[in-house]
Coordinates of C-alpha atoms in Angstrom, one line a residue:
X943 CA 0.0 0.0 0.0
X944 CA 1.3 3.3 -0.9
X945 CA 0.1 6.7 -0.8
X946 CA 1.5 10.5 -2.7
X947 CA 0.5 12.9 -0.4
X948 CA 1.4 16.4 0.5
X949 CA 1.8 17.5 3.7
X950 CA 3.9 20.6 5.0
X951 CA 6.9 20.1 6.9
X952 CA 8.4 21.6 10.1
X953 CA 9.8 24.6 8.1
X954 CA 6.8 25.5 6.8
X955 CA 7.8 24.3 3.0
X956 CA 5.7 21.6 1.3
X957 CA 7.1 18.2 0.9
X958 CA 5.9 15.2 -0.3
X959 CA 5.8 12.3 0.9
X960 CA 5.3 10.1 -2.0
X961 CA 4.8 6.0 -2.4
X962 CA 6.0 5.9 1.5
X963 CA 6.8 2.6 2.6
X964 CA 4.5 0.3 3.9
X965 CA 5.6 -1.3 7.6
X966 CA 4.8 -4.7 6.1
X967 CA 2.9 -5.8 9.1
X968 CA -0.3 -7.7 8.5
X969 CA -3.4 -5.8 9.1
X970 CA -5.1 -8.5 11.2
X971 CA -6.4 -7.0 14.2
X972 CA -10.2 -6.6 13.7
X973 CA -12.4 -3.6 15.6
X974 CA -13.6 -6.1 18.4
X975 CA -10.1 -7.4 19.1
X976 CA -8.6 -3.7 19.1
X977 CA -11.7 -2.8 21.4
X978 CA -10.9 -5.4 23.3
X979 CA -7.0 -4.4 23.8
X980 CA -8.4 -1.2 24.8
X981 CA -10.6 -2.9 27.5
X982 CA -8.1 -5.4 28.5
X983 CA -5.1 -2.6 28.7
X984 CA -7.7 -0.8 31.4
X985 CA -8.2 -4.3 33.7
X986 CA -5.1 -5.9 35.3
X987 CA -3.3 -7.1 37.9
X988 CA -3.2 -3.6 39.3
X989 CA -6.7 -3.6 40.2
X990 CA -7.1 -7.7 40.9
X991 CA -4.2 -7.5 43.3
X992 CA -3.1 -4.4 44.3
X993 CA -6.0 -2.6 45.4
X994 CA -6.0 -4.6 48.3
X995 CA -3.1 -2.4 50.0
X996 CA -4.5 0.8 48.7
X997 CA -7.8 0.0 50.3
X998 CA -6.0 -0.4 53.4
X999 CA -4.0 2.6 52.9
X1000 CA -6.7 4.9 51.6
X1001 CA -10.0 3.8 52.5
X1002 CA -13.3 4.5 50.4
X1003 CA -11.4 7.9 49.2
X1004 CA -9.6 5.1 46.5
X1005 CA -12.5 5.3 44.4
X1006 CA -11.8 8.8 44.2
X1007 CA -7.8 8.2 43.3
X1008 CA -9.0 5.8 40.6
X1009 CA -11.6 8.7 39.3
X1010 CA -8.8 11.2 39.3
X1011 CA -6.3 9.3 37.9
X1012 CA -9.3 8.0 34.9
X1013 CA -10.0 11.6 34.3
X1014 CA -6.2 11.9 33.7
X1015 CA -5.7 8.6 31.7
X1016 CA -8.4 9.9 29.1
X1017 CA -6.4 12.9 28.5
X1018 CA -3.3 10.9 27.7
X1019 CA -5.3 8.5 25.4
X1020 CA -7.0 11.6 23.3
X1021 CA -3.4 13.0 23.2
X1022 CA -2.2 9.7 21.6
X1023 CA -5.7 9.1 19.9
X1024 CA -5.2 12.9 17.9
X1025 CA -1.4 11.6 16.9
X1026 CA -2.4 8.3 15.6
X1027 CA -5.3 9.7 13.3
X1028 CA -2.7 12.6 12.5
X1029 CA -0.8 9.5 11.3
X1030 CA -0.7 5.8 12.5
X1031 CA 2.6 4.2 12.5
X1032 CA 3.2 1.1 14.7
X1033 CA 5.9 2.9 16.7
X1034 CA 3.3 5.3 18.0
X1035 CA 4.7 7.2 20.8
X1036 CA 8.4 6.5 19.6
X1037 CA 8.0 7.6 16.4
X1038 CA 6.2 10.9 17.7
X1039 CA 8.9 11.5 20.1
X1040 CA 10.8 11.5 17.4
X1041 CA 9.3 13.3 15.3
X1042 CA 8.2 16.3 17.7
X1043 CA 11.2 16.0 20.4
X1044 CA 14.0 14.7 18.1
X1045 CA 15.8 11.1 17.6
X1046 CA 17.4 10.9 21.2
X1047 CA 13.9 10.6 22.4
X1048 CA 12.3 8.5 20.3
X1049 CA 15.3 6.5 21.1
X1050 CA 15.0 7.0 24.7
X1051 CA 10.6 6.1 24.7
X1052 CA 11.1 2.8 22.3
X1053 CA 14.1 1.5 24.7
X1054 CA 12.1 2.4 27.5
X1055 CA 8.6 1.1 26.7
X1056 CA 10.7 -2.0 25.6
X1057 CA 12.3 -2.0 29.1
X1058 CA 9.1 -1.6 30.9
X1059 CA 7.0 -4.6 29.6
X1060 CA 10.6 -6.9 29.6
X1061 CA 10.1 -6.1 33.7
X1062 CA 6.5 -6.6 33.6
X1063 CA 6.4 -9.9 31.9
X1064 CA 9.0 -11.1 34.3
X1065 CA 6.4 -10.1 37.2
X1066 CA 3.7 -11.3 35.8
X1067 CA 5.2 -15.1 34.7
X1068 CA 5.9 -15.2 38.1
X1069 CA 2.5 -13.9 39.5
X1070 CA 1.0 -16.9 37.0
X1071 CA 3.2 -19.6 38.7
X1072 CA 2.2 -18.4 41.6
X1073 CA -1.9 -18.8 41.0
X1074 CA -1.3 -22.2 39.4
X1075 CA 0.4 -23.0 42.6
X1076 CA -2.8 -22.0 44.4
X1077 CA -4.3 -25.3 42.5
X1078 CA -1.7 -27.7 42.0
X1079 CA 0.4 -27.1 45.1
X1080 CA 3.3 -30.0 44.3
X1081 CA 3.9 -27.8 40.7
X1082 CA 7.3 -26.0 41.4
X1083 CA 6.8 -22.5 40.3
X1084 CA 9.7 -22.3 37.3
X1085 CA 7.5 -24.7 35.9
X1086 CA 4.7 -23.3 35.3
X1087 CA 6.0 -19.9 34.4
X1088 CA 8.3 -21.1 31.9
X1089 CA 5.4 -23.2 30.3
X1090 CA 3.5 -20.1 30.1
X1091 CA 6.2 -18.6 28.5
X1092 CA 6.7 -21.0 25.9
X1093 CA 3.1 -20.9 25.1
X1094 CA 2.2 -17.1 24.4
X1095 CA 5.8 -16.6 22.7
X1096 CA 4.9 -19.6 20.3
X1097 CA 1.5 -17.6 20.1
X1098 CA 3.4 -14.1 18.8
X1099 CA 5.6 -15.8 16.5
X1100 CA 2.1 -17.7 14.8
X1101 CA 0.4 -14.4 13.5
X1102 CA -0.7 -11.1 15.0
X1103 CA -4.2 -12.7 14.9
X1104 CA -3.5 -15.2 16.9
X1105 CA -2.4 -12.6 19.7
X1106 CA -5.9 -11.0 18.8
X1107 CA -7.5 -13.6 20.1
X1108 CA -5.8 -14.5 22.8
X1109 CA -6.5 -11.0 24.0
X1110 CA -10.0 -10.9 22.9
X1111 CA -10.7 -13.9 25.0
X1112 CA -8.3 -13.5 27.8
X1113 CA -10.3 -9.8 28.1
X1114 CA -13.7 -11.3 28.0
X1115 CA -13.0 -13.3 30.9
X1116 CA -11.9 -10.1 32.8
X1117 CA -15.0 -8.1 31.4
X1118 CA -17.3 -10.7 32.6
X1119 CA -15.6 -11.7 36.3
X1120 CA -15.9 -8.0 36.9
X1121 CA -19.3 -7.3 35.5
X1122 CA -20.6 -10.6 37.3
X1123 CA -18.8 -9.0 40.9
X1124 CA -20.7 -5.8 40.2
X1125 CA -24.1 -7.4 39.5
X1126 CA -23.9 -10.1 42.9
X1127 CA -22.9 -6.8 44.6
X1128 CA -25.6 -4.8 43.5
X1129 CA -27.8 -7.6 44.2
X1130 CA -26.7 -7.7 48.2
X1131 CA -26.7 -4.1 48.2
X1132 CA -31.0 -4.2 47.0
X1133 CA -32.1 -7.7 48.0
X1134 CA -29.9 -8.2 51.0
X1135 CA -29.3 -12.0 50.1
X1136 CA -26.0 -13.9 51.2
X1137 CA -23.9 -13.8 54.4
X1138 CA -23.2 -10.2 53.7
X1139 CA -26.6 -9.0 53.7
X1140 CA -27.0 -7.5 57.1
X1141 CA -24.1 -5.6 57.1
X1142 CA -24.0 -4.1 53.3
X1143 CA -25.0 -0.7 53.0
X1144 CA -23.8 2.7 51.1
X1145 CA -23.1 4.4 54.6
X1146 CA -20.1 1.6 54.3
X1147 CA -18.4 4.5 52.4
X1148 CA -18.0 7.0 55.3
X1149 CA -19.7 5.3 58.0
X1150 CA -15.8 4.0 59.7
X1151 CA -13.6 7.3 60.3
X1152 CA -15.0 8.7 57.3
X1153 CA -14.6 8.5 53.4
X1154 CA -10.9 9.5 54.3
X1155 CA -10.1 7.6 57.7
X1156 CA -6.4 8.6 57.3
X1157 CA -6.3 11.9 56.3
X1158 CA -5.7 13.2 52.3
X1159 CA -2.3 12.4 52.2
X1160 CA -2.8 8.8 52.3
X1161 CA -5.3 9.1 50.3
X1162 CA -2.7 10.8 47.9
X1163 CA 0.2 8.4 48.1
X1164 CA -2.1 5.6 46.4
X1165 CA -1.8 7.0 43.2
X1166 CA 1.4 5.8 42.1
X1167 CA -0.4 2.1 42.7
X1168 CA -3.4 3.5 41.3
X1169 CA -1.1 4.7 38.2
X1170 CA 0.6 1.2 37.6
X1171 CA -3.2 0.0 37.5
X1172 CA -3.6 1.8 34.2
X1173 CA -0.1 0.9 32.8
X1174 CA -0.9 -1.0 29.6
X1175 CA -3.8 1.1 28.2
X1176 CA -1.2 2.9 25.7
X1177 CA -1.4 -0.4 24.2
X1178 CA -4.0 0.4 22.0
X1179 CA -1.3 3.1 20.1
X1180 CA 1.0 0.4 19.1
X1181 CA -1.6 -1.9 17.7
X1182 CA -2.4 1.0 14.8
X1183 CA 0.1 0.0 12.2
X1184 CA -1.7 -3.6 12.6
X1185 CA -5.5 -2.6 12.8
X1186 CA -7.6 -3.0 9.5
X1187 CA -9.3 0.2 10.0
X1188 CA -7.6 2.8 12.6
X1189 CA -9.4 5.7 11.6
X1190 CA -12.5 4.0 12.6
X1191 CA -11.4 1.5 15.3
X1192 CA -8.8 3.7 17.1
X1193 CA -11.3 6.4 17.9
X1194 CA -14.3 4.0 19.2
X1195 CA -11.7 2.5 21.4
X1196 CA -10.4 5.3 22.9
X1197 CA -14.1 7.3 23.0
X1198 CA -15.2 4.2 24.6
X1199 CA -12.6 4.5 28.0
X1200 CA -14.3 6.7 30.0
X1201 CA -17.0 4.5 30.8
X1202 CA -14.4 1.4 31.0
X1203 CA -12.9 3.1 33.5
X1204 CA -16.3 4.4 35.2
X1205 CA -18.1 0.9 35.3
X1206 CA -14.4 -1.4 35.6
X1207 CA -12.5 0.8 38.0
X1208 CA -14.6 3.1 40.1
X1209 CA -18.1 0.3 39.7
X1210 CA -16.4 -2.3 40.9
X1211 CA -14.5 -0.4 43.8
X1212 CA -17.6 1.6 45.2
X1213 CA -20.0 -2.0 45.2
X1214 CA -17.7 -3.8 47.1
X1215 CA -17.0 -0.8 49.2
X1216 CA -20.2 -1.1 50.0
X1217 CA -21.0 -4.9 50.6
X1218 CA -17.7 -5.1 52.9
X1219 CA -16.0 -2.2 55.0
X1220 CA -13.1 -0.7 54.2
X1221 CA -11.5 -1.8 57.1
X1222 CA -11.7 -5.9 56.3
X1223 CA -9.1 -5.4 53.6
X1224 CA -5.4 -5.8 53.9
X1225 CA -2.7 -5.9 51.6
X1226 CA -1.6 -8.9 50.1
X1227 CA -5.0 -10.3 49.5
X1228 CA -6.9 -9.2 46.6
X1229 CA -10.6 -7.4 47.3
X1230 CA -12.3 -9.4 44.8
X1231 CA -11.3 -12.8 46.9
X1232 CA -12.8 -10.9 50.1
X1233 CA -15.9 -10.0 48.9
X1234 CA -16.5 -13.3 47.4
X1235 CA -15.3 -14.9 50.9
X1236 CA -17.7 -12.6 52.9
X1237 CA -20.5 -13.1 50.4
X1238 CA -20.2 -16.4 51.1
X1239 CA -19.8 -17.7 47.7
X1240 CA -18.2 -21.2 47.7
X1241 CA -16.1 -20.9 44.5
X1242 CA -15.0 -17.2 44.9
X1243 CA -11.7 -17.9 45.6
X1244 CA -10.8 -20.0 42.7
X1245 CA -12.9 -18.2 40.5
X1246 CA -11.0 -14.9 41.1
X1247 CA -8.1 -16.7 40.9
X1248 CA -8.5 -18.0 37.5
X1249 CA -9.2 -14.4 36.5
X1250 CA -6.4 -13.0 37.8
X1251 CA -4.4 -15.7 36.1
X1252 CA -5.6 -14.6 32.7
X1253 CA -4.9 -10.8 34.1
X1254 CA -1.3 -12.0 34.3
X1255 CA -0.8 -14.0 31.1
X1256 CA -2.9 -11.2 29.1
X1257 CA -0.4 -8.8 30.1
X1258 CA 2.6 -10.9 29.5
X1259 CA 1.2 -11.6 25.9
X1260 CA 1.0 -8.1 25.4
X1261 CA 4.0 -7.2 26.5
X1262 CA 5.9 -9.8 24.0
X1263 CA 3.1 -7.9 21.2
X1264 CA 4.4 -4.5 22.2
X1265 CA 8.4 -5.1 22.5
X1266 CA 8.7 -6.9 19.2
X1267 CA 7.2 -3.8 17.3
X1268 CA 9.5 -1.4 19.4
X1269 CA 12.7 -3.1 18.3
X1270 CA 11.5 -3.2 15.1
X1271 CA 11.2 0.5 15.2
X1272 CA 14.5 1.2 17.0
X1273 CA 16.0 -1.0 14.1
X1274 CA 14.2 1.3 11.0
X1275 CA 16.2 4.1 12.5
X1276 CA 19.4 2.8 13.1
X1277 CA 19.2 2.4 16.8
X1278 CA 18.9 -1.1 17.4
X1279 CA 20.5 -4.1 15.3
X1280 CA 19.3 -4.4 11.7
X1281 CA 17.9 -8.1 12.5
X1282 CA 15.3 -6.4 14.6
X1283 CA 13.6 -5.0 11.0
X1284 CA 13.1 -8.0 9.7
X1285 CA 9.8 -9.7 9.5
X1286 CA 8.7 -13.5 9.4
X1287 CA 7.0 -14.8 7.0
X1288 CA 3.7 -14.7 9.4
X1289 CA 4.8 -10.9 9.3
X1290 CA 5.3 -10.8 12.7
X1291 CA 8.9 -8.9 14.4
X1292 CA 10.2 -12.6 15.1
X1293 CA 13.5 -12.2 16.4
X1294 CA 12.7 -9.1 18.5
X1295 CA 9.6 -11.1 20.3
X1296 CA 12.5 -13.9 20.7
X1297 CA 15.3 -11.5 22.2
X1298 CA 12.1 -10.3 24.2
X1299 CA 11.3 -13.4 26.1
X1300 CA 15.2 -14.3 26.7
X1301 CA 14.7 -11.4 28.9
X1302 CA 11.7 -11.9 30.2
X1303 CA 12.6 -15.8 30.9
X1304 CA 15.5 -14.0 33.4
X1305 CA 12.3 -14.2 35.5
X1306 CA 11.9 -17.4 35.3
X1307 CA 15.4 -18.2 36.7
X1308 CA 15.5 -15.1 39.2
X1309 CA 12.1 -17.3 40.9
X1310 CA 14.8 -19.7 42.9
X1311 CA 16.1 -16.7 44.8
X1312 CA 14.7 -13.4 44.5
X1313 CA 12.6 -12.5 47.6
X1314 CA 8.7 -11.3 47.4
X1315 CA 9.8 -7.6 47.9
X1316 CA 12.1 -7.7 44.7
X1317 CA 8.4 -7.6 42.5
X1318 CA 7.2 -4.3 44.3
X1319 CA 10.5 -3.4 43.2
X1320 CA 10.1 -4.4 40.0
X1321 CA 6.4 -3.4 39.3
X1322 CA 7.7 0.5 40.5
X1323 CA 10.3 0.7 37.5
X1324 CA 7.3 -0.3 35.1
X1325 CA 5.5 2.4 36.7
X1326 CA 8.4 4.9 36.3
X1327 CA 9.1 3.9 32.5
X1328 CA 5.3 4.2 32.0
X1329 CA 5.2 7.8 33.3
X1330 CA 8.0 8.7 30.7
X1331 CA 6.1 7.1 27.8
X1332 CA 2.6 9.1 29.1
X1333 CA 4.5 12.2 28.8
X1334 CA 6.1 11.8 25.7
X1335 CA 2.8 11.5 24.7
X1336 CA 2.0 14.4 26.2
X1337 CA 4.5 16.6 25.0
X1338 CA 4.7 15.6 21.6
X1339 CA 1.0 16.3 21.6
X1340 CA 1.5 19.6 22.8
X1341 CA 4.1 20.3 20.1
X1342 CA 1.7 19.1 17.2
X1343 CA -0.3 21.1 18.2
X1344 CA 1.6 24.1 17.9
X1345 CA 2.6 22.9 14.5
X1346 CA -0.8 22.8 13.4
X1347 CA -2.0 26.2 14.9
X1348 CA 0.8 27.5 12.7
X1349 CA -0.2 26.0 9.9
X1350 CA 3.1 23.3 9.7
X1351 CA 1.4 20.5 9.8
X1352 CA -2.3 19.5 9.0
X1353 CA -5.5 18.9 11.7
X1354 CA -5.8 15.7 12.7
X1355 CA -9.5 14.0 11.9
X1356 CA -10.0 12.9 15.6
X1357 CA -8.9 16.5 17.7
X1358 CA -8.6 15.8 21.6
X1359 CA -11.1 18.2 23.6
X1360 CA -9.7 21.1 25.4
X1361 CA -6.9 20.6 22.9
X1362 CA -3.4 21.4 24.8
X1363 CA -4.4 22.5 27.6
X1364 CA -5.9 19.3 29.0
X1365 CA -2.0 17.9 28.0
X1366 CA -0.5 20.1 30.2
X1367 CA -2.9 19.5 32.9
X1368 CA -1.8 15.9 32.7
X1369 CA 1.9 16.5 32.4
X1370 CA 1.5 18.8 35.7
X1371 CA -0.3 15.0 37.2
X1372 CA 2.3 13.4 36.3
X1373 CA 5.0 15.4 37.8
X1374 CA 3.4 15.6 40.9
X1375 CA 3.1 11.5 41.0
X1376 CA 6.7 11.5 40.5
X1377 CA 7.2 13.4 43.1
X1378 CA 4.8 11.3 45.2
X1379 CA 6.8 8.2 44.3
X1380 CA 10.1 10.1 45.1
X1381 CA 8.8 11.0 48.8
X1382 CA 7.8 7.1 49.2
X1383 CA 11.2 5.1 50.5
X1384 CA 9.7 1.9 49.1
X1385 CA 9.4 2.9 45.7
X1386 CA 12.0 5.2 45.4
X1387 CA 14.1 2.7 44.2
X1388 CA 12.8 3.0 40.6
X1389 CA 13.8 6.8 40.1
X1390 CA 17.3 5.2 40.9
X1391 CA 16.8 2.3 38.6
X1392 CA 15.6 4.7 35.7
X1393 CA 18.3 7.1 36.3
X1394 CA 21.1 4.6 35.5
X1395 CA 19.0 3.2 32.8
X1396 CA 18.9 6.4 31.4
X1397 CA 22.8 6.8 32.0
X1398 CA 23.1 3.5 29.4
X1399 CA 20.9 4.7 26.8
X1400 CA 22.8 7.8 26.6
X1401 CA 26.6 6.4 26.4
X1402 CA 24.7 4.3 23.7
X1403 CA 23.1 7.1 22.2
X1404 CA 26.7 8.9 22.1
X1405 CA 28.3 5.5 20.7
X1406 CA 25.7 4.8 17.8
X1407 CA 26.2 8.7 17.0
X1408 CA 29.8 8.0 16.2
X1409 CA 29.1 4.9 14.1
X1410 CA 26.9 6.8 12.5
X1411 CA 25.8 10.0 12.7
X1412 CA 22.7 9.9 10.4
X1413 CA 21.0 8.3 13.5
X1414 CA 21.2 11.7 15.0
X1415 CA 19.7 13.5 12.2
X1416 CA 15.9 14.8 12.2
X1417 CA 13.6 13.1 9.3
X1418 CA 10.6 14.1 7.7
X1419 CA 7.6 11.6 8.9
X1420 CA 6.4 9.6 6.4
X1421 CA 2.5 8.5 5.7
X1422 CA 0.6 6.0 4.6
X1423 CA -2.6 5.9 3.5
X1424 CA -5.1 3.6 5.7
X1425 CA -8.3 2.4 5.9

């Protein structure tokens, strides 16, 4: 597929951009498995898990965090949602750091988005092994992760449609566990059925020391977990060289996030809120297991477990999706190994999925003797590589914007709302979450672990510019024609 169109540069002039290159990925991902990425991106372990210990840190006032932080996360995705339509490329964020902000940080964002779901995967093979153990106890965790492993990468190298489905499906199940929580809560909350009936009521929400029993700050200091809950829902940006239709799937999937996050995020967390006090949660032990426990459901446990087994392997599969496609694009300019460009004959980025998973199978071996605490560890440097691929985002959105309002560059069909001013609103978020993080002792550690990562990338940034000093040098973007 190739297109001749003119488009004006960054100097004003007009240049154009005629038969650009097509990425050679298959467009294979369908509107309902690109809806469903978006879904899935918006439900993981983050919220299965993890808002155990923010209940207990923050009370009811969480579903306020989540709200806030929502509000925030829809900014980012119209931001990335006015770029794609402006032009879709399947380095997404890279390629717009590099385009608005200049090679070293489209450099910097693919190496780091890379780095972010190597770490994840590596938490979450071992979150898997860890659920399967809840079942089959005598199963010694390398085990299972490493089957798992072999599994979804042999499911990435077969064809981006088989990682379609796997998401499609793997999402569905989290879709329906947490629709089928809200509707059993709902139904003790009007009917006062189960064990939990006596004591379920809205008043749960500020009846015990108030909707914020320990003070705003707490409440405050959740929202680097409540961040790493959202982590993922970028997703949906590197999927758009790969989508059949982008200028007609991207936009419904992003339009279609507030009320994900209203009926998935804050839903969920205000019924069980209300069908068990605040106070019954602790960290460690994941809300939805609770409130099936105290409902008195027999299965509950095993149910939420197998959910939040496919929360892990979902994300796992997309992070071997997402870090083949970022090598790839770190190889098309010059800053990865040339290997990394070439394609399969499935068209998928084989040997950066394959590098990819050696990585991520470091987790598998790091299971004999790395301690519990090493994955908080390890989930707070994907949190701190995510907030520096949000605001790329952010900032190159501001900067195409000022492009277009000078006439530069031309309007994108799918404008975000408020424009850039809702773009600097979030960048302002962010910073203050950093800063949040930064105060925290226990996840400091990632600012440190980013800082030397970021030390690396730019002796290797300095090296690659003396090999070749091209890599340095700005490009004009080039389009395709979709749809």
């Amino acid at each position: 597929m190739t297109s001749s169109r003119v488009d004006k540069s960054h100097d004003g002039s007009e240049a154009v951009s005629g038969d650009a290159p097509e990425e050679g990925y298959e467009r294979g991902l369908g509107s309902r498995q690109v809806q469903m990425i978006a879904i899935g991106g918006a439900i993981g372990v983050g919220l299965f898990l993890n808002a155990g210990a923010n209940i207990a840190k923050a009370g009811p006032s969480l579903i306020l965090m989540y709200a806030l932080a929502g509000v925030i996360i829809f900014f980012i995705m119209r931001a990335l949602g006015e770029l794609l339509l402006y032009r879709p490329v399947s380095g997404s964020f890279a390629e717009y750091s590099r385009e608005f902000l200049g090679p070293f940080f489209g450099y910097f964002t693919a190496w780091t988005y890379w780095l972010m779901w190597v770490v994840t995967g590596m938490a979450e093979l071992t979150a898997a092994a860890i659920y399967v153990h809840y079942w089959f106890p005598s199963i010694h965790q390398w085990v299972s992760a490493l089957v798992f492993l072999v599994i979804l990468f042999t499911a990435n190298l077969i064809s981006v449609k088989l990682f379609g489905e796997i998401e499609f499906w793997a999402s569905m199940v989290k879709v329906t566990a947490l629709i089928g929580m809200i509707v059993i809560g709902l139904g003790v909350l009007t009917f006062g059925f189960s064990a939990a009936g006596d004591t379920a009521s809205v008043s749960n929400l500020w009846q015990f020391d108030g909707f914020f029993p320990n003070g705003i700050g707490s409440s405050l200091m959740t929202l680097q977990g409540v961040m790493f809950a959202y982590l993922a829902v970028e997703l949906v940006g590197v999927t758009a060289g790969e989508s059949e239709n982008p200028e007609k799937t991207l936009p419904k999937a992003i339009n279609t996030l507030p009320w994900r996050i209203a009926l998935f995020y804050v839903g969920a967390l205000t019924v069980i809120l209300c069908v068990v006090k605040w106070t019954e949660f602790m960290p460690g032990v994941s809300p939805f297991v609770k409130a099936f426990a105290v409902i008195g459901i027999p299965a509950g446990a095993g149910i939420v477990n197998f959910v939040v087994l496919t929360a892990a392997l979902s994300s796992c599969n997309s992070g071997m999706y997402s870090t083949g496609r970022m090598l790839r694009n770190l190889a098309d300019n010059g800053e990865a190994p040339k290997g990394f460009a070439k394609l399969s004959a499935t068209k998928t980025p084989a040997l950066g999925i394959t590098i990819s998973v050696l990585f991520m199978g470091i987790g598998v071996v790091l299971n004999y003797v790395v301690p519990e605490k090493a994955f908080q560890y390890v989930t707070s440097v994907a949190t701190g590589a995510g907030i520096w691929t949000w605001l790329m985002i952010l900032v190159s959105h501001i900067r195409y914007r000022r492009a277009v309002d000078a006439g530069r560059l031309p309007a994108s069909s799918f404008p975000a709302p408020g424009g850039a001013k809702c773009s600097w609103a979030a960048v302002v978020f962010l910073l203050f979450v950093t800063g949040l993080i930064a105060y925290d002792r226990d996840s400091r550690i990632c600012l440190y672990v980013m800082a030397v990562w970021a030390a690396v990338l730019a002796v290797g940034w300095f090296i690659l510019k003396a090999r070749n000093p091209q890599v340095a040098a700005r490009r004009e973007p080039e389009f395709e024609t979709v749809g």
